[in-house]
PDB file of C-alpha atoms in Angstrom:
ATOM      1  CA  GLY A 257    -208.968  31.757  14.444  1.00 70.00           C
ATOM      2  CA  ALA A 258    -206.988  33.970  17.240  1.00 80.00           C
ATOM      3  CA  VAL A 259    -203.724  35.235  16.626  1.00 88.00           C
ATOM      4  CA  VAL A 260    -201.564  36.624  19.247  1.00 93.00           C
ATOM      5  CA  SER A 261    -198.231  38.391  17.473  1.00 95.00           C
ATOM      6  CA  GLN A 262    -195.393  38.663  19.997  1.00 97.00           C
ATOM      7  CA  HIS A 263    -192.338  40.664  19.111  1.00 97.00           C
ATOM      8  CA  PRO A 264    -189.626  40.547  19.061  1.00 98.00           C
ATOM      9  CA  SER A 265    -188.992  36.834  18.683  1.00 97.00           C
ATOM     10  CA  ARG A 266    -185.250  37.085  19.757  1.00 97.00           C
ATOM     11  CA  VAL A 267    -183.199  39.971  21.670  1.00 98.00           C
ATOM     12  CA  ILE A 268    -180.057  40.202  22.848  1.00 98.00           C
ATOM     13  CA  CYS A 269    -179.337  43.132  25.160  1.00 96.00           C
ATOM     14  CA  LYS A 270    -176.509  44.433  27.412  1.00 97.00           C
ATOM     15  CA  SER A 271    -176.768  44.093  31.145  1.00 98.00           C
ATOM     16  CA  GLY A 272    -178.280  47.054  32.620  1.00 97.00           C
ATOM     17  CA  THR A 273    -180.322  47.985  29.963  1.00 98.00           C
ATOM     18  CA  SER A 274    -184.222  47.680  29.495  1.00 98.00           C
ATOM     19  CA  VAL A 275    -186.062  45.439  27.016  1.00 98.00           C
ATOM     20  CA  LYS A 276    -189.376  45.648  25.893  1.00 98.00           C
ATOM     21  CA  ILE A 277    -191.919  42.882  24.784  1.00 98.00           C
ATOM     22  CA  GLU A 278    -195.072  43.647  22.919  1.00 97.00           C
ATOM     23  CA  CYS A 279    -198.045  41.229  22.944  1.00 96.00           C
ATOM     24  CA  ARG A 280    -200.705  42.016  20.435  1.00 94.00           C
ATOM     25  CA  SER A 281    -203.922  40.405  19.968  1.00 91.00           C
ATOM     26  CA  LEU A 282    -204.575  40.764  15.987  1.00 91.00           C
ATOM     27  CA  ASP A 283    -208.019  39.674  15.501  1.00 86.00           C
ATOM     28  CA  PHE A 284    -209.887  39.829  18.862  1.00 85.00           C
ATOM     29  CA  GLN A 285    -210.088  41.597  21.658  1.00 86.00           C
ATOM     30  CA  ALA A 286    -207.888  40.398  24.604  1.00 85.00           C
ATOM     31  CA  THR A 287    -209.752  41.190  27.821  1.00 84.00           C
ATOM     32  CA  THR A 288    -206.853  39.594  29.961  1.00 90.00           C
ATOM     33  CA  MET A 289    -203.240  38.721  29.049  1.00 94.00           C
ATOM     34  CA  PHE A 290    -200.962  36.767  31.005  1.00 96.00           C
ATOM     35  CA  TRP A 291    -197.118  36.218  30.909  1.00 97.00           C
ATOM     36  CA  TYR A 292    -194.826  33.596  31.458  1.00 97.00           C
ATOM     37  CA  ARG A 293    -191.396  32.731  31.689  1.00 97.00           C
ATOM     38  CA  GLN A 294    -189.798  29.529  30.896  1.00 96.00           C
ATOM     39  CA  PHE A 295    -186.117  28.321  31.798  1.00 93.00           C
ATOM     40  CA  PRO A 296    -184.492  26.067  29.308  1.00 90.00           C
ATOM     41  CA  LYS A 297    -185.928  22.391  30.001  1.00 89.00           C
ATOM     42  CA  LYS A 298    -188.153  23.336  32.198  1.00 92.00           C
ATOM     43  CA  SER A 299    -192.224  24.405  31.898  1.00 93.00           C
ATOM     44  CA  LEU A 300    -193.945  27.973  31.546  1.00 95.00           C
ATOM     45  CA  MET A 301    -194.168  29.975  35.003  1.00 96.00           C
ATOM     46  CA  LEU A 302    -196.992  32.357  35.148  1.00 97.00           C
ATOM     47  CA  MET A 303    -195.482  35.945  35.924  1.00 97.00           C
ATOM     48  CA  ALA A 304    -198.344  38.039  36.176  1.00 96.00           C
ATOM     49  CA  THR A 305    -201.562  38.476  35.008  1.00 95.00           C
ATOM     50  CA  SER A 306    -202.909  41.955  33.147  1.00 92.00           C
ATOM     51  CA  ASN A 307    -206.165  43.088  32.712  1.00 88.00           C
ATOM     52  CA  GLU A 308    -206.861  46.438  30.182  1.00 84.00           C
ATOM     53  CA  GLY A 309    -206.581  49.435  32.254  1.00 82.00           C
ATOM     54  CA  SER A 310    -205.463  48.041  35.319  1.00 85.00           C
ATOM     55  CA  LYS A 311    -202.528  47.359  37.173  1.00 88.00           C
ATOM     56  CA  ALA A 312    -201.075  43.607  36.417  1.00 93.00           C
ATOM     57  CA  THR A 313    -201.395  41.182  39.260  1.00 95.00           C
ATOM     58  CA  TYR A 314    -198.083  39.589  39.926  1.00 97.00           C
ATOM     59  CA  GLU A 315    -197.050  35.636  40.904  1.00 96.00           C
ATOM     60  CA  GLN A 316    -195.478  35.265  44.323  1.00 96.00           C
ATOM     61  CA  GLY A 317    -191.793  36.114  44.141  1.00 95.00           C
ATOM     62  CA  VAL A 318    -191.756  38.027  40.508  1.00 96.00           C
ATOM     63  CA  GLU A 319    -190.519  41.537  40.939  1.00 95.00           C
ATOM     64  CA  LYS A 320    -193.119  44.043  39.779  1.00 93.00           C
ATOM     65  CA  ASP A 321    -190.702  46.911  39.687  1.00 95.00           C
ATOM     66  CA  LYS A 322    -188.617  44.793  37.380  1.00 97.00           C
ATOM     67  CA  PHE A 323    -190.898  43.243  35.091  1.00 97.00           C
ATOM     68  CA  LEU A 324    -193.169  46.393  34.411  1.00 96.00           C
ATOM     69  CA  ILE A 325    -196.417  45.398  32.512  1.00 95.00           C
ATOM     70  CA  ASN A 326    -198.847  47.574  30.909  1.00 91.00           C
ATOM     71  CA  HIS A 327    -202.176  46.482  29.091  1.00 89.00           C
ATOM     72  CA  ALA A 328    -203.073  50.106  27.773  1.00 83.00           C
ATOM     73  CA  SER A 329    -205.461  48.573  25.393  1.00 89.00           C
ATOM     74  CA  LEU A 330    -207.977  45.495  24.526  1.00 88.00           C
ATOM     75  CA  THR A 331    -205.211  44.535  22.018  1.00 91.00           C
ATOM     76  CA  LEU A 332    -201.732  45.281  23.367  1.00 93.00           C
ATOM     77  CA  SER A 333    -199.976  44.097  26.564  1.00 94.00           C
ATOM     78  CA  THR A 334    -196.027  44.994  27.250  1.00 96.00           C
ATOM     79  CA  LEU A 335    -193.457  43.114  29.089  1.00 97.00           C
ATOM     80  CA  THR A 336    -190.362  45.669  30.171  1.00 98.00           C
ATOM     81  CA  VAL A 337    -187.525  44.062  31.439  1.00 98.00           C
ATOM     82  CA  THR A 338    -186.038  46.912  33.484  1.00 97.00           C
ATOM     83  CA  SER A 339    -182.326  46.139  34.395  1.00 97.00           C
ATOM     84  CA  ALA A 340    -181.578  43.442  32.720  1.00 97.00           C
ATOM     85  CA  HIS A 341    -179.023  40.954  34.339  1.00 97.00           C
ATOM     86  CA  PRO A 342    -178.262  37.888  32.907  1.00 97.00           C
ATOM     87  CA  GLU A 343    -180.323  35.728  34.963  1.00 96.00           C
ATOM     88  CA  ASP A 344    -182.937  37.253  33.303  1.00 97.00           C
ATOM     89  CA  SER A 345    -182.008  35.494  30.162  1.00 97.00           C
ATOM     90  CA  SER A 346    -185.366  33.282  29.391  1.00 97.00           C
ATOM     91  CA  PHE A 347    -188.129  32.427  27.078  1.00 97.00           C
ATOM     92  CA  TYR A 348    -190.671  35.067  27.568  1.00 98.00           C
ATOM     93  CA  ILE A 349    -194.266  33.717  26.542  1.00 97.00           C
ATOM     94  CA  CYS A 350    -197.538  35.999  26.265  1.00 96.00           C
ATOM     95  CA  SER A 351    -201.122  34.570  26.477  1.00 95.00           C
ATOM     96  CA  ALA A 352    -204.474  36.272  25.766  1.00 91.00           C
ATOM     97  CA  SER A 353    -208.017  35.189  26.408  1.00 85.00           C
ATOM     98  CA  GLY A 354    -211.046  36.967  25.462  1.00 73.00           C
ATOM     99  CA  HIS A 355    -211.717  35.020  22.110  1.00 65.00           C
ATOM    100  CA  ALA A 356    -214.948  33.491  22.119  1.00 63.00           C
ATOM    101  CA  VAL A 357    -214.068  30.021  20.518  1.00 65.00           C
ATOM    102  CA  TYR A 358    -210.220  29.583  21.430  1.00 64.00           C
ATOM    103  CA  GLY A 359    -210.509  30.664  24.789  1.00 74.00           C
ATOM    104  CA  TYR A 360    -206.272  31.042  25.223  1.00 86.00           C
ATOM    105  CA  THR A 361    -204.526  32.046  22.581  1.00 90.00           C
ATOM    106  CA  PHE A 362    -200.105  32.006  23.080  1.00 93.00           C
ATOM    107  CA  GLY A 363    -197.582  34.210  21.319  1.00 95.00           C
ATOM    108  CA  SER A 364    -194.834  32.773  19.809  1.00 95.00           C
ATOM    109  CA  GLY A 365    -192.438  33.936  22.472  1.00 97.00           C
ATOM    110  CA  THR A 366    -189.394  35.828  22.731  1.00 97.00           C
ATOM    111  CA  ARG A 367    -186.010  34.624  23.451  1.00 97.00           C
ATOM    112  CA  LEU A 368    -184.174  37.116  26.075  1.00 98.00           C
ATOM    113  CA  THR A 369    -180.472  36.521  26.140  1.00 97.00           C
ATOM    114  CA  VAL A 370    -178.684  39.254  28.367  1.00 98.00           C
ATOM    115  CA  VAL A 371    -175.062  39.568  28.132  1.00 97.00           C
TER     116      VAL A 371
ATOM    117  CA  SER B 177    -197.038  28.134  40.665  1.00 51.00           C
ATOM    118  CA  GLN B 178    -197.357  25.181  39.037  1.00 55.00           C
ATOM    119  CA  GLN B 179    -200.445  22.663  38.876  1.00 60.00           C
ATOM    120  CA  GLY B 180    -198.748  19.821  39.160  1.00 65.00           C
ATOM    121  CA  GLU B 181    -196.993  16.968  37.449  1.00 71.00           C
ATOM    122  CA  GLU B 182    -196.288  14.806  34.245  1.00 76.00           C
ATOM    123  CA  ASP B 183    -195.155  11.521  34.364  1.00 81.00           C
ATOM    124  CA  PRO B 184    -193.132  10.667  33.134  1.00 87.00           C
ATOM    125  CA  GLN B 185    -190.563  13.172  32.698  1.00 91.00           C
ATOM    126  CA  ALA B 186    -189.002  11.794  29.810  1.00 94.00           C
ATOM    127  CA  LEU B 187    -189.944   9.066  27.131  1.00 96.00           C
ATOM    128  CA  SER B 188    -187.990   7.434  24.116  1.00 97.00           C
ATOM    129  CA  ILE B 189    -189.905   5.485  21.987  1.00 97.00           C
ATOM    130  CA  GLN B 190    -189.544   4.348  18.175  1.00 98.00           C
ATOM    131  CA  GLU B 191    -191.608   5.278  15.517  1.00 98.00           C
ATOM    132  CA  GLY B 192    -194.758   3.765  15.051  1.00 98.00           C
ATOM    133  CA  GLU B 193    -195.039   3.062  18.621  1.00 98.00           C
ATOM    134  CA  ASN B 194    -197.712   4.595  21.005  1.00 98.00           C
ATOM    135  CA  ALA B 195    -196.644   7.125  23.936  1.00 97.00           C
ATOM    136  CA  THR B 196    -198.521   7.765  27.044  1.00 97.00           C
ATOM    137  CA  MET B 197    -197.877  10.704  28.935  1.00 96.00           C
ATOM    138  CA  ASN B 198    -199.504  11.295  32.471  1.00 96.00           C
ATOM    139  CA  CYS B 199    -200.595  14.620  34.057  1.00 94.00           C
ATOM    140  CA  SER B 200    -201.851  15.250  37.523  1.00 94.00           C
ATOM    141  CA  TYR B 201    -203.190  18.348  39.478  1.00 93.00           C
ATOM    142  CA  LYS B 202    -203.922  19.767  42.440  1.00 91.00           C
ATOM    143  CA  THR B 203    -207.189  22.046  42.529  1.00 89.00           C
ATOM    144  CA  SER B 204    -210.395  21.656  40.832  1.00 90.00           C
ATOM    145  CA  ILE B 205    -210.410  22.936  37.165  1.00 91.00           C
ATOM    146  CA  ASN B 206    -212.909  24.225  34.728  1.00 90.00           C
ATOM    147  CA  ASN B 207    -210.931  22.572  31.479  1.00 92.00           C
ATOM    148  CA  LEU B 208    -207.707  20.447  30.729  1.00 94.00           C
ATOM    149  CA  GLN B 209    -205.858  21.053  27.932  1.00 94.00           C
ATOM    150  CA  TRP B 210    -202.689  19.619  26.197  1.00 96.00           C
ATOM    151  CA  TYR B 211    -199.823  21.561  24.507  1.00 95.00           C
ATOM    152  CA  ARG B 212    -197.066  20.500  22.248  1.00 96.00           C
ATOM    153  CA  GLN B 213    -193.584  22.333  22.156  1.00 96.00           C
ATOM    154  CA  ASN B 214    -191.086  21.626  20.078  1.00 93.00           C
ATOM    155  CA  SER B 215    -187.316  22.865  21.043  1.00 88.00           C
ATOM    156  CA  GLY B 216    -187.157  26.747  21.480  1.00 82.00           C
ATOM    157  CA  ARG B 217    -190.701  27.345  19.867  1.00 89.00           C
ATOM    158  CA  GLY B 218    -193.646  28.113  20.804  1.00 90.00           C
ATOM    159  CA  LEU B 219    -197.042  26.277  22.080  1.00 93.00           C
ATOM    160  CA  VAL B 220    -199.002  24.371  19.706  1.00 92.00           C
ATOM    161  CA  HIS B 221    -202.682  23.556  21.359  1.00 93.00           C
ATOM    162  CA  LEU B 222    -203.111  20.177  20.756  1.00 95.00           C
ATOM    163  CA  ILE B 223    -206.705  19.142  22.634  1.00 95.00           C
ATOM    164  CA  LEU B 224    -208.921  20.323  25.414  1.00 94.00           C
ATOM    165  CA  ILE B 225    -211.264  18.357  27.760  1.00 95.00           C
ATOM    166  CA  ARG B 226    -214.005  19.817  29.580  1.00 94.00           C
ATOM    167  CA  SER B 227    -214.117  19.004  33.295  1.00 94.00           C
ATOM    168  CA  ASN B 228    -217.448  17.216  32.863  1.00 95.00           C
ATOM    169  CA  GLU B 229    -215.918  15.133  30.020  1.00 96.00           C
ATOM    170  CA  ARG B 230    -213.968  11.854  30.466  1.00 97.00           C
ATOM    171  CA  GLU B 231    -212.467  11.071  26.912  1.00 98.00           C
ATOM    172  CA  LYS B 232    -211.490  12.626  23.776  1.00 97.00           C
ATOM    173  CA  HIS B 233    -210.086  12.145  20.615  1.00 97.00           C
ATOM    174  CA  SER B 234    -208.638  14.103  17.990  1.00 96.00           C
ATOM    175  CA  GLY B 235    -206.582  12.153  14.938  1.00 97.00           C
ATOM    176  CA  ARG B 236    -204.296  10.118  16.880  1.00 98.00           C
ATOM    177  CA  LEU B 237    -204.546  11.369  20.081  1.00 98.00           C
ATOM    178  CA  ARG B 238    -206.731  10.410  22.594  1.00 98.00           C
ATOM    179  CA  VAL B 239    -207.061  12.276  25.956  1.00 98.00           C
ATOM    180  CA  THR B 240    -208.936  10.881  29.050  1.00 98.00           C
ATOM    181  CA  LEU B 241    -209.472  13.044  32.158  1.00 98.00           C
ATOM    182  CA  ASP B 242    -210.429  11.576  36.045  1.00 97.00           C
ATOM    183  CA  THR B 243    -211.566  14.489  38.099  1.00 96.00           C
ATOM    184  CA  SER B 244    -211.494  12.260  40.989  1.00 96.00           C
ATOM    185  CA  LYS B 245    -207.965  11.104  40.903  1.00 95.00           C
ATOM    186  CA  LYS B 246    -207.272  14.612  39.567  1.00 95.00           C
ATOM    187  CA  SER B 247    -204.924  13.084  36.516  1.00 96.00           C
ATOM    188  CA  SER B 248    -205.375  13.278  32.854  1.00 97.00           C
ATOM    189  CA  SER B 249    -203.575  11.092  30.368  1.00 97.00           C
ATOM    190  CA  LEU B 250    -202.412  11.780  26.730  1.00 98.00           C
ATOM    191  CA  LEU B 251    -202.059   8.822  24.321  1.00 98.00           C
ATOM    192  CA  ILE B 252    -200.336   9.459  21.102  1.00 98.00           C
ATOM    193  CA  THR B 253    -200.842   6.377  18.741  1.00 98.00           C
ATOM    194  CA  ALA B 254    -198.379   5.557  15.993  1.00 98.00           C
ATOM    195  CA  SER B 255    -195.847   7.856  16.857  1.00 98.00           C
ATOM    196  CA  ARG B 256    -193.768   9.457  14.309  1.00 98.00           C
ATOM    197  CA  ALA B 257    -190.048  11.491  14.460  1.00 97.00           C
ATOM    198  CA  ALA B 258    -192.119  14.780  14.246  1.00 96.00           C
ATOM    199  CA  ASP B 259    -193.804  13.861  17.624  1.00 98.00           C
ATOM    200  CA  THR B 260    -190.959  14.492  19.126  1.00 97.00           C
ATOM    201  CA  ALA B 261    -191.275  17.227  21.456  1.00 97.00           C
ATOM    202  CA  SER B 262    -192.153  18.379  24.768  1.00 96.00           C
ATOM    203  CA  TYR B 263    -195.642  17.824  26.222  1.00 97.00           C
ATOM    204  CA  PHE B 264    -197.425  20.195  28.736  1.00 95.00           C
ATOM    205  CA  CYS B 265    -201.038  19.609  30.316  1.00 95.00           C
ATOM    206  CA  ALA B 266    -202.255  23.244  31.591  1.00 95.00           C
ATOM    207  CA  THR B 267    -205.253  23.843  33.757  1.00 94.00           C
ATOM    208  CA  ASP B 268    -207.580  26.802  34.369  1.00 91.00           C
ATOM    209  CA  LYS B 269    -209.723  27.000  37.560  1.00 86.00           C
ATOM    210  CA  GLN B 270    -212.161  28.722  35.436  1.00 83.00           C
ATOM    211  CA  ALA B 271    -212.836  30.630  32.713  1.00 80.00           C
ATOM    212  CA  GLY B 272    -210.640  33.527  32.015  1.00 81.00           C
ATOM    213  CA  THR B 273    -207.879  32.841  34.786  1.00 88.00           C
ATOM    214  CA  ALA B 274    -204.599  31.736  33.879  1.00 92.00           C
ATOM    215  CA  LEU B 275    -203.482  28.398  32.787  1.00 93.00           C
ATOM    216  CA  ILE B 276    -201.091  26.707  34.866  1.00 93.00           C
ATOM    217  CA  PHE B 277    -198.708  24.352  33.596  1.00 94.00           C
ATOM    218  CA  GLY B 278    -197.401  21.170  34.404  1.00 93.00           C
ATOM    219  CA  LYS B 279    -193.518  20.127  34.256  1.00 92.00           C
ATOM    220  CA  GLY B 280    -193.668  18.601  31.157  1.00 94.00           C
ATOM    221  CA  THR B 281    -193.048  15.241  29.316  1.00 95.00           C
ATOM    222  CA  THR B 282    -190.121  15.465  26.673  1.00 96.00           C
ATOM    223  CA  LEU B 283    -190.740  12.808  24.377  1.00 97.00           C
ATOM    224  CA  SER B 284    -188.032  11.436  21.669  1.00 97.00           C
ATOM    225  CA  VAL B 285    -189.464   9.334  18.526  1.00 98.00           C
ATOM    226  CA  SER B 286    -186.406   7.819  16.898  1.00 97.00           C
ATOM    227  CA  SER B 287    -187.007   6.497  13.022  1.00 91.00           C
TER     228      SER B 287
END
């Protein structure tokens, strides 16, 4: 089946530092990747859509300078949370589309805690 | 952005009972999917129903779709404690566009 590997699964960082989250499609080429954010006991909110080789499209209210998305290849997309603050603490999940059979494949998520 | 609402927000039942969750959405869709999420974990894909389908079954799961009412329901029969999780519906407007998730239903099954 289609596999998307997301790393790290958990990260704790200090306020003001930056954190990079990687999302890799292991056995298919992901033409498009999506990044979601989930607060405790809430649903997934779409943050941005990225296509390989082009700039990401951000949803309304998402700061593109704070959440840097890079989709440099058909198998790798990264989300960098810059100058993290405690309010950025959340569960971040990536999703890749492009697999002919499975459509959308989700990473296992990253729990970010900013202290 | 959020597509719609799940109903109920929370549901508590006993093992062996059936659980029904409903989902409403706002725009036209390509497909509708249901996902399960255990606390603090990633998403597990349960079932996909296409916009031209009305009902689909998979094991103990039954999904219906009413595009005229922009709503879907997920029925879990003979529930088990292991079914305890949050359930989300998600829709895409067309293939390759982002999935937009509903608010979810938290299901608790007690033994």
